[in-house]
Structures are given as structure tokens and as C-alpha cells.
Coordinates of C-alpha atoms and ligand atoms in Angstrom, one line a residue:
M1 CA 17.4 24.0 -3.0
S2 CA 14.7 26.7 -2.9
A3 CA 11.1 26.2 -2.0
T4 CA 10.0 26.7 -5.7
E5 CA 12.5 24.1 -6.8
T6 CA 11.5 21.4 -4.3
S7 CA 7.8 22.0 -5.1
S8 CA 8.3 20.6 -8.6
K9 CA 10.0 17.5 -7.2
T10 CA 9.0 14.1 -6.2
A11 CA 10.2 13.2 -2.7
F12 CA 11.3 9.6 -1.9
L13 CA 11.3 9.1 1.9
W14 CA 13.3 6.2 3.2
D15 CA 15.4 5.2 6.3
E16 CA 17.9 2.3 6.5
K17 CA 16.5 1.5 9.9
C18 CA 13.2 0.4 8.4
F19 CA 15.1 -2.4 6.7
W20 CA 16.3 -3.6 10.2
H21 CA 12.9 -4.8 11.3
F22 CA 12.9 -8.5 11.7
G23 CA 11.6 -11.3 13.9
G24 CA 9.9 -14.7 14.3
N25 CA 10.8 -18.1 13.0
Y26 CA 8.6 -18.6 9.9
A27 CA 8.9 -20.6 6.8
Q28 CA 7.0 -18.3 4.4
L29 CA 3.6 -18.1 6.0
A30 CA 4.0 -21.1 8.2
P31 CA 5.4 -20.9 11.7
V32 CA 8.3 -23.3 12.1
R33 CA 7.0 -26.1 14.3
G34 CA 5.6 -29.7 13.8
H35 CA 6.4 -30.8 10.3
V36 CA 7.6 -27.4 9.0
Q37 CA 11.3 -27.4 8.4
P38 CA 13.1 -24.1 9.3
M39 CA 14.3 -22.2 6.2
V40 CA 18.1 -21.6 5.9
A41 CA 17.5 -18.2 4.2
G42 CA 14.3 -16.1 4.1
G43 CA 11.5 -16.8 6.5
L44 CA 8.7 -14.4 6.5
P45 CA 8.0 -13.1 3.0
E46 CA 7.8 -9.5 4.5
A47 CA 11.5 -9.1 4.4
P48 CA 13.8 -6.1 3.8
E49 CA 15.1 -7.0 0.4
T50 CA 12.1 -6.2 -1.6
K51 CA 12.1 -2.6 -0.5
R52 CA 15.9 -2.2 -0.2
R53 CA 16.3 -3.4 -3.7
L54 CA 13.8 -0.7 -4.9
K55 CA 16.1 2.0 -3.3
N56 CA 19.1 0.3 -4.9
L57 CA 17.6 0.2 -8.3
L58 CA 16.8 3.9 -8.1
D59 CA 20.4 4.5 -7.3
V60 CA 21.7 2.3 -10.1
T61 CA 19.5 3.7 -12.9
G62 CA 20.0 7.3 -11.8
L63 CA 16.3 8.0 -11.2
G64 CA 17.2 8.5 -7.6
D65 CA 19.2 11.6 -8.7
E66 CA 16.1 13.1 -10.0
L67 CA 14.0 12.6 -6.9
L68 CA 14.4 14.4 -3.6
M69 CA 15.8 11.5 -1.4
T70 CA 15.2 12.3 2.1
G71 CA 14.4 10.8 5.5
G72 CA 11.6 11.4 7.9
K73 CA 10.7 12.0 11.6
S74 CA 9.1 9.3 13.7
V75 CA 5.5 9.9 14.6
T76 CA 5.0 10.5 18.3
Y77 CA 3.1 8.4 20.8
E78 CA 0.3 10.9 20.7
D79 CA 0.1 10.6 16.9
A80 CA -0.2 6.8 17.2
L81 CA -2.7 7.0 20.0
R82 CA -5.1 8.8 17.7
I83 CA -5.5 5.4 15.9
H84 CA -4.3 2.7 18.3
T85 CA -5.3 1.9 21.9
A86 CA -3.0 2.7 24.8
E87 CA -3.1 -1.0 25.8
Y88 CA -1.8 -2.2 22.5
L89 CA 0.9 0.5 22.2
G90 CA 2.0 -0.3 25.8
E91 CA 2.2 -4.0 25.1
F92 CA 4.1 -3.5 21.8
K93 CA 6.6 -1.1 23.5
Q94 CA 7.1 -3.5 26.4
L95 CA 7.9 -6.5 24.2
S96 CA 10.0 -4.4 21.9
D97 CA 12.1 -3.1 24.8
N98 CA 12.8 -6.7 25.7
N99 CA 13.4 -9.4 23.2
G100 CA 10.6 -8.8 20.8
G101 CA 7.7 -11.1 20.2
E102 CA 4.3 -11.3 18.5
L103 CA 1.0 -9.8 19.5
G104 CA -1.2 -10.6 16.4
L105 CA -1.2 -12.7 13.4
R106 CA 2.0 -13.0 11.4
T107 CA 3.4 -9.8 13.0
P108 CA 6.6 -11.1 14.6
F109 CA 9.1 -8.4 15.7
G110 CA 12.5 -8.1 17.3
P111 CA 13.9 -5.7 19.9
G112 CA 13.5 -2.1 19.0
A113 CA 10.6 -2.8 16.5
Y114 CA 8.3 -0.2 18.2
E115 CA 10.7 2.6 17.4
I116 CA 11.1 1.3 13.8
A117 CA 7.3 1.1 13.4
L118 CA 7.0 4.8 14.7
L119 CA 9.6 5.8 12.1
S120 CA 7.7 3.8 9.3
A121 CA 4.6 5.7 10.1
G122 CA 6.7 8.9 10.3
L123 CA 7.8 8.5 6.6
V124 CA 4.2 8.3 5.6
K125 CA 3.2 11.2 7.8
D126 CA 5.9 13.4 6.4
A127 CA 5.0 12.4 2.8
V128 CA 1.4 13.4 3.4
Q129 CA 2.2 16.7 5.1
S130 CA 4.8 17.6 2.5
V131 CA 2.4 17.2 -0.3
L132 CA -0.4 19.0 1.5
T133 CA 1.8 22.0 2.2
G134 CA 3.1 22.0 -1.3
T135 CA 6.6 21.3 -0.3
Y136 CA 6.9 18.6 -3.0
K137 CA 4.9 17.9 -6.1
N138 CA 4.1 14.4 -4.8
A139 CA 5.9 11.9 -2.4
Y140 CA 6.6 8.2 -2.0
A141 CA 7.3 6.7 1.4
L142 CA 9.2 3.5 1.5
S143 CA 7.5 2.5 4.7
R144 CA 8.4 -0.7 6.5
P145 CA 6.8 -2.4 8.5
P146 CA 3.6 -1.9 6.3
G147 CA 0.4 -0.7 7.8
H148 CA -2.9 -1.3 6.0
H149 CA -4.0 -4.5 7.8
C150 CA -3.4 -3.1 11.3
L151 CA -6.4 -2.6 13.4
P152 CA -6.5 -0.2 16.4
D153 CA -5.7 -3.0 18.9
W154 CA -4.6 -5.9 16.8
P155 CA -1.7 -6.2 14.4
N156 CA -2.0 -8.6 11.5
G157 CA -0.6 -9.4 8.0
F158 CA 2.9 -8.0 8.8
C159 CA 1.4 -4.7 9.9
L160 CA 2.3 -3.2 13.3
L161 CA 0.8 0.3 13.1
N162 CA -1.7 1.7 10.6
N163 CA 0.8 4.1 9.0
I164 CA -1.7 5.8 6.6
A165 CA -4.4 6.2 9.2
I166 CA -1.9 7.8 11.6
A167 CA -0.7 10.2 8.9
I168 CA -4.2 11.3 7.8
E169 CA -5.3 12.0 11.4
S170 CA -2.1 14.0 12.0
A171 CA -2.8 16.0 9.0
K172 CA -6.3 16.7 10.0
V173 CA -5.2 17.8 13.5
D174 CA -2.9 20.2 11.8
K175 CA -5.8 21.4 9.7
L176 CA -4.0 20.6 6.5
T177 CA -6.9 18.7 5.0
D178 CA -10.7 18.0 5.2
R179 CA -11.1 15.3 2.8
V180 CA -8.8 12.4 1.9
A181 CA -9.2 9.4 -0.3
V182 CA -7.2 6.3 0.3
L183 CA -6.7 4.1 -2.8
D184 CA -5.4 0.7 -1.7
W185 CA -4.1 -1.3 -4.7
D186 CA -2.2 -3.8 -2.5
V187 CA -3.5 -7.2 -3.6
H188 CA -4.8 -7.8 -0.2
H189 CA -7.9 -6.1 1.3
G190 CA -7.0 -3.0 3.2
N191 CA -9.1 -4.1 6.2
G192 CA -7.4 -2.1 8.9
T193 CA -7.8 1.2 7.0
E194 CA -11.4 0.3 6.2
H195 CA -12.2 -0.4 9.8
I196 CA -10.7 2.8 11.1
F197 CA -12.6 5.0 8.7
L198 CA -15.7 2.9 8.2
E199 CA -18.1 5.4 9.9
R200 CA -16.3 8.5 8.4
P201 CA -17.5 10.6 5.5
D202 CA -14.3 12.7 5.4
V203 CA -12.1 9.7 4.5
L204 CA -13.0 7.7 1.4
T205 CA -11.5 4.3 1.4
I206 CA -11.2 2.3 -1.8
S207 CA -9.6 -1.2 -1.9
I208 CA -9.0 -3.2 -5.1
H209 CA -7.8 -6.6 -4.2
Q210 CA -7.9 -10.4 -4.9
D211 CA -11.1 -11.8 -3.4
R212 CA -10.5 -13.5 -0.1
C213 CA -6.8 -13.6 -0.5
Y214 CA -6.2 -11.9 2.9
P215 CA -8.1 -11.5 5.2
F216 CA -10.5 -14.3 4.1
D217 CA -13.6 -12.7 5.7
S218 CA -13.5 -9.1 4.6
G219 CA -13.2 -7.0 1.4
F220 CA -16.7 -7.8 0.1
I221 CA -18.5 -5.3 -2.2
E222 CA -21.5 -5.0 0.1
Q223 CA -19.5 -3.2 2.7
T224 CA -20.0 0.3 1.7
G225 CA -19.6 2.1 5.0
L226 CA -21.6 2.5 8.2
G227 CA -23.5 5.4 9.8
A228 CA -22.2 8.7 8.6
G229 CA -19.7 6.9 6.6
Q230 CA -22.3 5.1 4.5
G231 CA -21.2 5.3 0.9
Y232 CA -17.6 6.2 1.6
N233 CA -16.1 2.7 1.5
M234 CA -15.6 0.9 -1.7
N235 CA -14.4 -2.7 -2.1
I236 CA -13.5 -4.1 -5.5
P237 CA -12.9 -7.8 -5.0
L238 CA -11.3 -9.4 -8.2
Q239 CA -11.0 -13.1 -9.1
P240 CA -7.6 -14.7 -9.2
G241 CA -6.0 -14.5 -12.6
C242 CA -6.9 -10.9 -13.4
G243 CA -4.1 -8.9 -14.9
H244 CA -3.1 -5.6 -16.6
A245 CA -6.3 -5.0 -18.6
T246 CA -8.7 -5.7 -15.6
Y247 CA -6.8 -3.3 -13.3
L248 CA -6.9 -0.5 -15.8
E249 CA -10.6 -1.1 -16.6
V250 CA -11.4 -0.9 -12.9
M251 CA -9.5 2.3 -12.7
E252 CA -11.3 3.7 -15.6
R253 CA -14.9 2.7 -14.8
L254 CA -14.9 2.5 -11.0
I255 CA -12.1 4.3 -9.3
L256 CA -11.5 7.5 -11.3
P257 CA -15.3 8.4 -11.3
T258 CA -15.5 7.9 -7.6
L259 CA -12.4 10.0 -6.9
R260 CA -13.7 12.8 -9.2
A261 CA -17.0 12.8 -7.4
F262 CA -15.4 12.8 -4.0
A263 CA -12.9 15.6 -4.9
P264 CA -10.4 15.0 -2.1
D265 CA -7.7 17.3 -1.0
L266 CA -5.3 14.4 -1.2
V267 CA -5.1 10.9 -2.6
V268 CA -3.0 8.5 -0.5
V269 CA -2.1 5.3 -2.4
A270 CA -1.6 2.2 -0.1
C271 CA 0.8 0.8 -2.7
G272 CA 1.4 -2.9 -2.5
F273 CA 3.2 -4.4 -5.5
D274 CA 1.9 -7.9 -4.7
A275 CA -0.6 -8.0 -7.6
S276 CA 2.6 -8.7 -9.6
G277 CA 2.3 -11.8 -11.7
V278 CA 5.3 -13.4 -9.9
D279 CA 4.2 -12.5 -6.3
P280 CA 4.3 -15.6 -4.0
L281 CA 1.3 -14.4 -1.9
S282 CA -1.3 -13.8 -4.7
R283 CA -2.6 -15.1 -8.0
M284 CA -2.9 -12.0 -10.0
L285 CA -1.0 -11.1 -13.3
C286 CA -0.1 -7.5 -13.1
T287 CA 3.1 -6.2 -14.7
S288 CA 5.3 -3.2 -13.9
D289 CA 3.4 -1.5 -16.7
T290 CA 0.2 -1.9 -14.8
F291 CA 1.6 0.2 -12.0
R292 CA 2.9 2.7 -14.5
E293 CA -0.4 3.1 -16.2
M294 CA -2.4 3.3 -13.0
A295 CA -0.1 6.2 -12.0
V296 CA -0.7 7.9 -15.4
M297 CA -4.4 7.6 -15.0
L298 CA -4.3 8.9 -11.4
M299 CA -2.1 11.9 -12.4
E300 CA -4.7 13.0 -14.9
L301 CA -7.0 13.9 -12.2
E302 CA -7.5 17.6 -11.8
D303 CA -5.7 19.2 -8.9
L304 CA -4.4 15.9 -7.7
R305 CA -2.2 15.9 -4.6
L306 CA -0.6 12.4 -4.3
A307 CA 1.3 10.7 -1.6
V308 CA 2.1 7.0 -1.9
A309 CA 2.9 4.7 1.0
H310 CA 4.6 1.3 0.3
E311 CA 2.7 -1.6 1.7
G312 CA 3.1 -5.2 0.5
G313 CA 4.9 -6.9 -2.4
Y314 CA 7.0 -10.0 -1.9
S315 CA 8.9 -10.7 -5.1
E316 CA 12.4 -9.4 -4.4
V317 CA 13.1 -9.4 -8.2
H318 CA 9.9 -7.7 -9.5
V319 CA 8.9 -5.2 -6.7
P320 CA 11.9 -2.9 -7.6
F321 CA 10.8 -2.7 -11.2
C322 CA 7.1 -2.1 -10.4
G323 CA 8.2 0.7 -8.0
H324 CA 10.6 2.2 -10.5
A325 CA 7.8 2.3 -13.1
L326 CA 5.5 4.1 -10.7
L327 CA 8.1 6.6 -9.7
E328 CA 9.1 7.3 -13.4
Q329 CA 5.5 8.6 -13.8
M330 CA 5.1 10.3 -10.5
S331 CA 8.3 12.3 -11.2
G332 CA 7.8 12.7 -15.0
S333 CA 11.4 11.4 -15.6
S334 CA 12.6 9.8 -18.7
V335 CA 14.9 7.4 -16.9
R336 CA 13.8 3.8 -17.5
A337 CA 14.6 0.5 -15.9
S338 CA 14.2 -2.4 -18.2
D339 CA 11.8 -4.9 -16.5
P340 CA 13.3 -8.4 -17.1
L341 CA 10.0 -10.1 -16.5
A342 CA 7.9 -7.9 -18.7
E343 CA 7.9 -10.2 -21.8
R344 CA 7.1 -13.2 -19.8
L345 CA 4.2 -11.6 -18.0
E346 CA 2.9 -10.1 -21.2
R347 CA 2.6 -13.6 -22.6
Q348 CA 0.7 -14.8 -19.5
Q349 CA -2.1 -12.3 -19.6
P350 CA -5.6 -13.7 -19.6
D351 CA -7.3 -14.5 -22.9
A352 CA -10.2 -12.6 -24.5
D353 CA -12.9 -14.9 -23.1
F354 CA -11.6 -14.3 -19.6
Q355 CA -11.3 -10.6 -20.2
R356 CA -14.9 -10.3 -21.5
Y357 CA -16.1 -12.1 -18.4
Q358 CA -14.2 -9.7 -16.1
S359 CA -15.6 -6.7 -18.0
K360 CA -19.1 -8.1 -17.4
R361 CA -18.3 -8.4 -13.7
I362 CA -16.9 -4.9 -13.6
G363 CA -20.2 -3.7 -15.3
E364 CA -22.1 -5.4 -12.5
M365 CA -20.0 -3.5 -9.9
V366 CA -20.7 -0.3 -11.8
D367 CA -24.4 -1.0 -11.5
F368 CA -24.0 -1.9 -7.8
F369 CA -22.3 1.4 -7.0
G370 CA -24.9 3.3 -9.0
F371 CA -22.9 4.9 -11.7
T372 CA -24.7 5.9 -14.8
Ligands
ZN401 ZN1 -0.5 -7.3 0.4

């Protein structure tokens, strides 16, 4: 395929080895000990099937034939070292070279996880670089393990390396970009990415999340950045129970104006699908159409360059349909996957009173951030 042909395509970066990351003995979020009975199947919610089933659904519907399916190269130690401490990377590699273990909070891993984490970050790095160089129209990285909670020296929330931060720094070193915006619509706060870029005016970080879902002590609206980064961090904490309409209103009134004003070279979406109405780790009511419509709104931005990195999302059934809907819009395809939960979630959307109250809260946030 020629360069002009690929530049009109959506790339989908994935690697079977990312599905082989495993570890720990958990029953959902609870470590198995004391009164917690081991689970026969399952364990940690962050499991391969949610993501593998998205890849499978793309194959089954034929949308995958319209995407440019490709792998990626692992990031190097030097790439990872721009974000993480040598001490953490050393401990991670040492445990990974042996029998695996756990260095943070709910981040168990097995032998060889260090290399899988470098590969996961590599899918995001390649997605970012290929969009910035114009190789592809836009790109989606099916990264696993996820990254947005990971701090420089402490992994947490299933995240072992901060994939997006590593990718952005690599692109900056290669002089591919000056200004990047990270839009994190995973239902949990993107605390790791916020922390890494908190004092930086060149990387705008926006997180829309369920208030105090995870972590419990971050993601508050008042955290707008520090020092030179003051004004370049935006937290949009939402109450449990918000659904389709609230997410789209937040996009329209808060996120799109902020992105237009910042005018980034690139928007990286930290894309969790755990705001889904059937996700076991949140209490939101989004549908696959929510993700479809958010993509439509984003893609109306002028001169948008878009890379998407998969983060959370724990419904094995629903994540594939949410991802499919998003990729339909990214690629402009007419292939559709019929969401079996759409009607059920449609009926469960909040009533008009709740919606009016959420609009009022969004209005207060608009005032807080100083939009006119
Ligand atoms: Zn999440």
C-alpha cells in the first residue's frame, strides 16, 4: 500500500502478547486471603478478554478489513526512563525476570510482564508517531497493560507503565510535536498522567471521570495545574449515575472549547470504556453510542490529529461494542455492529430532573473554568 493510501486509513495496533499479561490471586478487586474465596474463573477485572474480544469483533464484522491492522515496536528502556525512575524499572524487570510479583496497588504481574509492558507502551508510541508523521489518518492502540494511573515510581490501578506519557515524551524528543492534549475519558481519574504533566504548559491534561471512583483522593476540579502548568490540567468529576446526555454536554460545553483554545498538534485519548452502563467497576450509564458520539464531536475539531490508547473497561460483553462504535467513526466506515445492550441501557438513562441537575452542575464548572 502506498503512503498516500495509508494516510487515509485508521491504524489499529495490537499484539497477541499483550493478552498474555497475567498475575496475582484476586477475586475481582479483593486479594484472595482471609474470608475471600478464590474464583474458579476470572480474578482481576483487568483481564485479556475485554480487549481480545474487541479485536475479534472487528474481525467478525469486517470492520477490521477496512482498518490497517498492524503491530508495534516495544519502547526502549531509555524511552521508559524519561517518565519512570531507574529504581522502579529495575525492580520491575528483576521481578519479571523471575516469577513475577506486585510492586504497587492491584498491579500483579507474571514472568515476562516487563517486556509486555514495554510492548504495550510501544503500541501507543507507534500510534502517536504514525499520526504525527501523517502515516495514518488516525490510530488506535489496543494497549495492555493500561497506563493512565501509573506514577513515575509506583504502579497502581492495573497500570505498570504510563504508556501515553512515554509516547508523548518520545514524540517530543523526536521533535514531532510541541503541544499535545490528553483527553482521558476512562471512568477513573487519570492521576498518573496528571501527575507527570502537572507543571507543564505544553501538555494539556483533561480527565472526565466518576467522582472519587479511583483513586479516592484525586481528580478534584480545583487541581488546575502547578507552576508553569497552571491552567493546563482540567478535572471534570461527575456524580455516579450520569449517562449519555451528560457526557455529550460535558464534551460540548467544557472539553471542545478547551481543546479549541489550546490548539494542540495532537489529541491523545486515554480511552477507557468503563463508563459503560454495565461496567462492574463504575456506576455510570454510558452506551456504545456515547463513545460513538464523542468521537463524532472530536473529529469535528479543525486540523485534528487523533491517537487513541485503550485504558480500562471491564465488561467483556460491552467493551467490544463500545470500541467498535468508536472505530466506526474514526475510520468513517459504514460497517456496524449491533449492540445487544443498547436498548436496555437506553431505557436506564437518567430522568429529566436528574439531567437538569447535571446541566446545572456543568454550568457551575463552566463558570469555574472561566468560559464565557
Ligand atoms: Zn478505568
